[in-house]
Amino acid sequence: MDKLIVEGGRPLRGQVRISGAKNAALPLMAAAILADGPVRLSNLPVLGDLLTMGRLLTFMGGRVELGGIAPNEAELDLTGLSRPEAPHELVKTMRASALVLGPLLARWGRAKVALPGGCAIGVRPIDLHLKALRAMGAEFDLSGGDIVARAPQDGLKGAEIRFETPTVTGTENLMMAAALAKGRTIVANAAREPEVVDTGQALLAMGAKIEGLGSDAISIEGVESLAGASYVVMPDRIEAGTFLAAVALTGGEITLVDFPHEALAPVTDKLKETGLTLTPKGPNLLAQSAGAIMAADVTTRPHPGFPTDMQAQFMAMMAAAKGTSVITETIFENRFMHVAELRRLGADIALEGRTAVVRGVASLSGAPLTASDLRASASLLLASLAARGESQIYRVYHLDRGYEGLDRKLSSLGAAIRRVKA
Ligand code: UD1
């Protein structure tokens, strides 16, 4: 198991390219199940979760070439799928495995998917996915911890579905199922996240009929079949936001190449309030630190609100800001695992239910830290870049699940980070 040794206090300077979005790439890989031919994805980030999805699709009998053709490309041919099953050992490491359920039911009429367990950031059930698919005629039994699912003999049927709460992977699952269903499906209170739009656009390229992408009402007219296609994955807005928080914390100036301007607007608007200067340069962005961070409040919300996936990184910034900020997490009930570790660096954070009150301190100081989940580990890395002295971060496999070489990229900008076997 690797750990990171970070020597804080170095400003970041230079240029770095934003990778493809993990949360778009995962549903896009699952969408290949629907196609009658090979699907080629480019700008695919090479990170742990995608390797897990690749293993899952291979386990099912698909042909998955990840990085074989070109470094960030994959070709997926799932036309000869023989085992529509997602076993527990793969699902337990990655909840997004549930994304195969909709496509399997639509294309193969059956599926067996291990029930995702609890996870560090909250209970995260998939009840809304199941309820929506049930409305399309699917039936589910629970057997030995697996969801055993069947579509009606003549296939899934279009339905009118209203999500109680907008769910990102739920909307993607449903959109994929509806693409091959009979008739029209209307999804109300749909998730509007840019990754949902990216998934929809890839389905359009495969021949699906979808309207309303990016709004909370999506309409899908089922088609007989979908074809293989080539698709370029959108850039990762959360990775981009993580670099912006990093330069705010360390000082300096960096250029982010292939910056997802529109998708990240809810974050960039907030970061400007904290004193960061952001200048678009065509598809790139120049980010310049003012040397100090001003406190600002955030409340996480579904898109176009402030994303929960940036909450931990923002808290690292606020820990070193001038003034007091209030951070409220409304999406997940237990997403403050990073607080105890940030306190070890000297952060002054009081927790009350879903709200954290962060009093910025003049300086953080290095400490041994343990990562608890993906974004929490990013937040610890950022805070230790700003801290005086050395920090050691354990359990960085969380980081590797969701970022393509974050420590390597930060090092290329001047950060002092070493990766060693713990
Ligand atoms: C996705 C993202 C994750 C991000 C999250 C919220 C992927 C692979 N992951 O996760 O990085 O943090 O969106 O932006 O894209 N809920 C239910 N029942 C369900 C489904 C969801 O109660 O069946 C609840 C969840 O507990 C949560 C809220 O709905 O409170 C939103 O979760 P959801 O959008 O589904 O998150 P994911 O799709 O799992």
PDB file of N, CA, C and O and ligand atoms in Angstrom, residues 23 26 95-96 124-129 165-169 308-309 331-332 335, ligand 1:
ATOM      1  N   ASN A  23     -16.601  10.410 -13.595  1.00  0.00           N
ATOM      2  CA  ASN A  23     -18.032  10.165 -13.442  1.00  0.00           C
ATOM      3  C   ASN A  23     -18.807  10.227 -14.754  1.00  0.00           C
ATOM      4  O   ASN A  23     -20.000   9.937 -14.787  1.00  0.00           O
ATOM      5  N   LEU A  26     -17.460   6.353 -16.380  1.00  0.00           N
ATOM      6  CA  LEU A  26     -18.068   5.128 -15.814  1.00  0.00           C
ATOM      7  C   LEU A  26     -19.394   4.786 -16.494  1.00  0.00           C
ATOM      8  O   LEU A  26     -19.564   3.664 -16.987  1.00  0.00           O
ATOM      9  N   ARG A  95     -19.271   1.448  -5.986  1.00  0.00           N
ATOM     10  CA  ARG A  95     -20.726   1.519  -6.015  1.00  0.00           C
ATOM     11  C   ARG A  95     -21.277   1.730  -7.420  1.00  0.00           C
ATOM     12  O   ARG A  95     -22.373   1.279  -7.750  1.00  0.00           O
ATOM     13  N   ALA A  96     -20.495   2.447  -8.256  1.00  0.00           N
ATOM     14  CA  ALA A  96     -20.977   2.769  -9.601  1.00  0.00           C
ATOM     15  C   ALA A  96     -21.181   1.519 -10.446  1.00  0.00           C
ATOM     16  O   ALA A  96     -21.708   1.596 -11.555  1.00  0.00           O
ATOM     17  N   ARG A 124     -26.223   5.647   1.028  1.00  0.00           N
ATOM     18  CA  ARG A 124     -26.243   5.584  -0.440  1.00  0.00           C
ATOM     19  C   ARG A 124     -26.966   4.368  -1.003  1.00  0.00           C
ATOM     20  O   ARG A 124     -26.359   3.496  -1.628  1.00  0.00           O
ATOM     21  N   PRO A 125     -28.271   4.281  -0.812  1.00  0.00           N
ATOM     22  CA  PRO A 125     -29.028   3.159  -1.358  1.00  0.00           C
ATOM     23  C   PRO A 125     -29.208   3.302  -2.880  1.00  0.00           C
ATOM     24  O   PRO A 125     -28.862   4.337  -3.448  1.00  0.00           O
ATOM     25  N   ILE A 126     -29.728   2.249  -3.516  1.00  0.00           N
ATOM     26  CA  ILE A 126     -30.092   2.381  -4.938  1.00  0.00           C
ATOM     27  C   ILE A 126     -31.593   2.141  -5.122  1.00  0.00           C
ATOM     28  O   ILE A 126     -32.047   1.757  -6.188  1.00  0.00           O
ATOM     29  N   ASP A 127     -32.344   2.402  -4.039  1.00  0.00           N
ATOM     30  CA  ASP A 127     -33.796   2.184  -4.102  1.00  0.00           C
ATOM     31  C   ASP A 127     -34.468   2.975  -5.228  1.00  0.00           C
ATOM     32  O   ASP A 127     -35.402   2.492  -5.859  1.00  0.00           O
ATOM     33  N   LEU A 128     -33.964   4.182  -5.493  1.00  0.00           N
ATOM     34  CA  LEU A 128     -34.605   5.001  -6.529  1.00  0.00           C
ATOM     35  C   LEU A 128     -34.351   4.425  -7.925  1.00  0.00           C
ATOM     36  O   LEU A 128     -35.213   4.508  -8.802  1.00  0.00           O
ATOM     37  N   HIS A 129     -33.167   3.823  -8.110  1.00  0.00           N
ATOM     38  CA  HIS A 129     -32.878   3.150  -9.399  1.00  0.00           C
ATOM     39  C   HIS A 129     -33.897   2.019  -9.594  1.00  0.00           C
ATOM     40  O   HIS A 129     -34.477   1.851 -10.664  1.00  0.00           O
ATOM     41  N   THR A 165     -35.707  12.474  -5.304  1.00  0.00           N
ATOM     42  CA  THR A 165     -34.559  13.370  -5.191  1.00  0.00           C
ATOM     43  C   THR A 165     -33.726  13.139  -6.451  1.00  0.00           C
ATOM     44  O   THR A 165     -33.689  12.028  -6.959  1.00  0.00           O
ATOM     45  N   PRO A 166     -33.115  14.184  -7.026  1.00  0.00           N
ATOM     46  CA  PRO A 166     -32.374  13.932  -8.266  1.00  0.00           C
ATOM     47  C   PRO A 166     -31.159  13.041  -7.989  1.00  0.00           C
ATOM     48  O   PRO A 166     -30.347  13.394  -7.140  1.00  0.00           O
ATOM     49  N   THR A 167     -31.085  11.913  -8.646  1.00  0.00           N
ATOM     50  CA  THR A 167     -29.945  11.015  -8.453  1.00  0.00           C
ATOM     51  C   THR A 167     -29.152  10.931  -9.755  1.00  0.00           C
ATOM     52  O   THR A 167     -29.733  10.714 -10.829  1.00  0.00           O
ATOM     53  N   VAL A 168     -27.841  11.097  -9.642  1.00  0.00           N
ATOM     54  CA  VAL A 168     -26.977  11.168 -10.825  1.00  0.00           C
ATOM     55  C   VAL A 168     -26.908   9.805 -11.519  1.00  0.00           C
ATOM     56  O   VAL A 168     -27.331   9.659 -12.677  1.00  0.00           O
ATOM     57  N   THR A 169     -26.407   8.800 -10.811  1.00  0.00           N
ATOM     58  CA  THR A 169     -26.294   7.488 -11.471  1.00  0.00           C
ATOM     59  C   THR A 169     -27.681   6.891 -11.712  1.00  0.00           C
ATOM     60  O   THR A 169     -27.869   6.128 -12.665  1.00  0.00           O
ATOM     61  N   THR A 308     -21.137  18.439  -4.097  1.00  0.00           N
ATOM     62  CA  THR A 308     -20.662  17.756  -2.885  1.00  0.00           C
ATOM     63  C   THR A 308     -19.250  17.196  -3.089  1.00  0.00           C
ATOM     64  O   THR A 308     -18.466  17.120  -2.143  1.00  0.00           O
ATOM     65  N   ASP A 309     -18.903  16.847  -4.332  1.00  0.00           N
ATOM     66  CA  ASP A 309     -17.575  16.286  -4.600  1.00  0.00           C
ATOM     67  C   ASP A 309     -16.450  17.320  -4.471  1.00  0.00           C
ATOM     68  O   ASP A 309     -15.272  16.965  -4.576  1.00  0.00           O
ATOM     69  N   ILE A 331     -26.166  16.769   0.518  1.00  0.00           N
ATOM     70  CA  ILE A 331     -26.371  15.605  -0.372  1.00  0.00           C
ATOM     71  C   ILE A 331     -26.134  14.290   0.372  1.00  0.00           C
ATOM     72  O   ILE A 331     -26.955  13.372   0.281  1.00  0.00           O
ATOM     73  N   PHE A 332     -25.036  14.198   1.083  1.00  0.00           N
ATOM     74  CA  PHE A 332     -24.734  12.962   1.811  1.00  0.00           C
ATOM     75  C   PHE A 332     -24.687  13.238   3.312  1.00  0.00           C
ATOM     76  O   PHE A 332     -24.233  14.297   3.744  1.00  0.00           O
ATOM     77  N   ARG A 335     -20.514  13.084   5.229  1.00  0.00           N
ATOM     78  CA  ARG A 335     -19.411  13.413   4.347  1.00  0.00           C
ATOM     79  C   ARG A 335     -18.446  14.407   4.985  1.00  0.00           C
ATOM     80  O   ARG A 335     -17.921  15.296   4.321  1.00  0.00           O
TER      81      ARG A 335
HETATM   82  C1  UD1 B   1     -22.831  10.435  -8.065  1.00  0.00           C
HETATM   83  C2  UD1 B   1     -21.355  10.566  -8.223  1.00  0.00           C
HETATM   84  C3  UD1 B   1     -20.702  11.023  -6.918  1.00  0.00           C
HETATM   85  C4  UD1 B   1     -21.374  12.297  -6.416  1.00  0.00           C
HETATM   86  C5  UD1 B   1     -22.882  12.137  -6.372  1.00  0.00           C
HETATM   87  C6  UD1 B   1     -23.619  13.415  -6.042  1.00  0.00           C
HETATM   88  C7  UD1 B   1     -20.838   8.914  -9.908  1.00  0.00           C
HETATM   89  C8  UD1 B   1     -20.205   7.616 -10.242  1.00  0.00           C
HETATM   90  N1  UD1 B   1     -20.812   9.272  -8.636  1.00  0.00           N
HETATM   91  O1  UD1 B   1     -23.081   9.432  -7.083  1.00  0.00           O
HETATM   92  O2  UD1 B   1     -19.332  11.263  -7.159  1.00  0.00           O
HETATM   93  O3  UD1 B   1     -20.921  12.592  -5.110  1.00  0.00           O
HETATM   94  O4  UD1 B   1     -23.381  11.690  -7.651  1.00  0.00           O
HETATM   95  O5  UD1 B   1     -23.306  14.398  -6.981  1.00  0.00           O
HETATM   96  O6  UD1 B   1     -21.313   9.615 -10.768  1.00  0.00           O
HETATM   97  N2  UD1 B   1     -30.193   8.377  -3.204  1.00  0.00           N
HETATM   98  C9  UD1 B   1     -31.174   7.587  -2.654  1.00  0.00           C
HETATM   99  N3  UD1 B   1     -31.568   6.488  -3.340  1.00  0.00           N
HETATM  100  C10 UD1 B   1     -31.044   6.141  -4.548  1.00  0.00           C
HETATM  101  C11 UD1 B   1     -30.047   6.945  -5.100  1.00  0.00           C
HETATM  102  C12 UD1 B   1     -29.638   8.074  -4.402  1.00  0.00           C
HETATM  103  O7  UD1 B   1     -31.670   7.869  -1.561  1.00  0.00           O
HETATM  104  O8  UD1 B   1     -31.468   5.130  -5.114  1.00  0.00           O
HETATM  105  C13 UD1 B   1     -29.734   9.602  -2.487  1.00  0.00           C
HETATM  106  C14 UD1 B   1     -28.276   9.494  -2.034  1.00  0.00           C
HETATM  107  O9  UD1 B   1     -28.148   8.829  -0.801  1.00  0.00           O
HETATM  108  C15 UD1 B   1     -27.899  10.966  -1.953  1.00  0.00           C
HETATM  109  C16 UD1 B   1     -28.684  11.595  -3.110  1.00  0.00           C
HETATM  110  O10 UD1 B   1     -29.728  10.672  -3.396  1.00  0.00           O
HETATM  111  O11 UD1 B   1     -28.343  11.521  -0.751  1.00  0.00           O
HETATM  112  C17 UD1 B   1     -27.881  11.851  -4.374  1.00  0.00           C
HETATM  113  O12 UD1 B   1     -27.117  10.710  -4.681  1.00  0.00           O
HETATM  114  P1  UD1 B   1     -26.766  10.297  -6.178  1.00  0.00           P
HETATM  115  O13 UD1 B   1     -26.901  11.481  -7.065  1.00  0.00           O
HETATM  116  O14 UD1 B   1     -27.543   9.089  -6.531  1.00  0.00           O
HETATM  117  O15 UD1 B   1     -25.249   9.897  -6.049  1.00  0.00           O
HETATM  118  P2  UD1 B   1     -24.530   8.800  -6.939  1.00  0.00           P
HETATM  119  O16 UD1 B   1     -25.187   8.744  -8.261  1.00  0.00           O
HETATM  120  O17 UD1 B   1     -24.356   7.564  -6.168  1.00  0.00           O
END
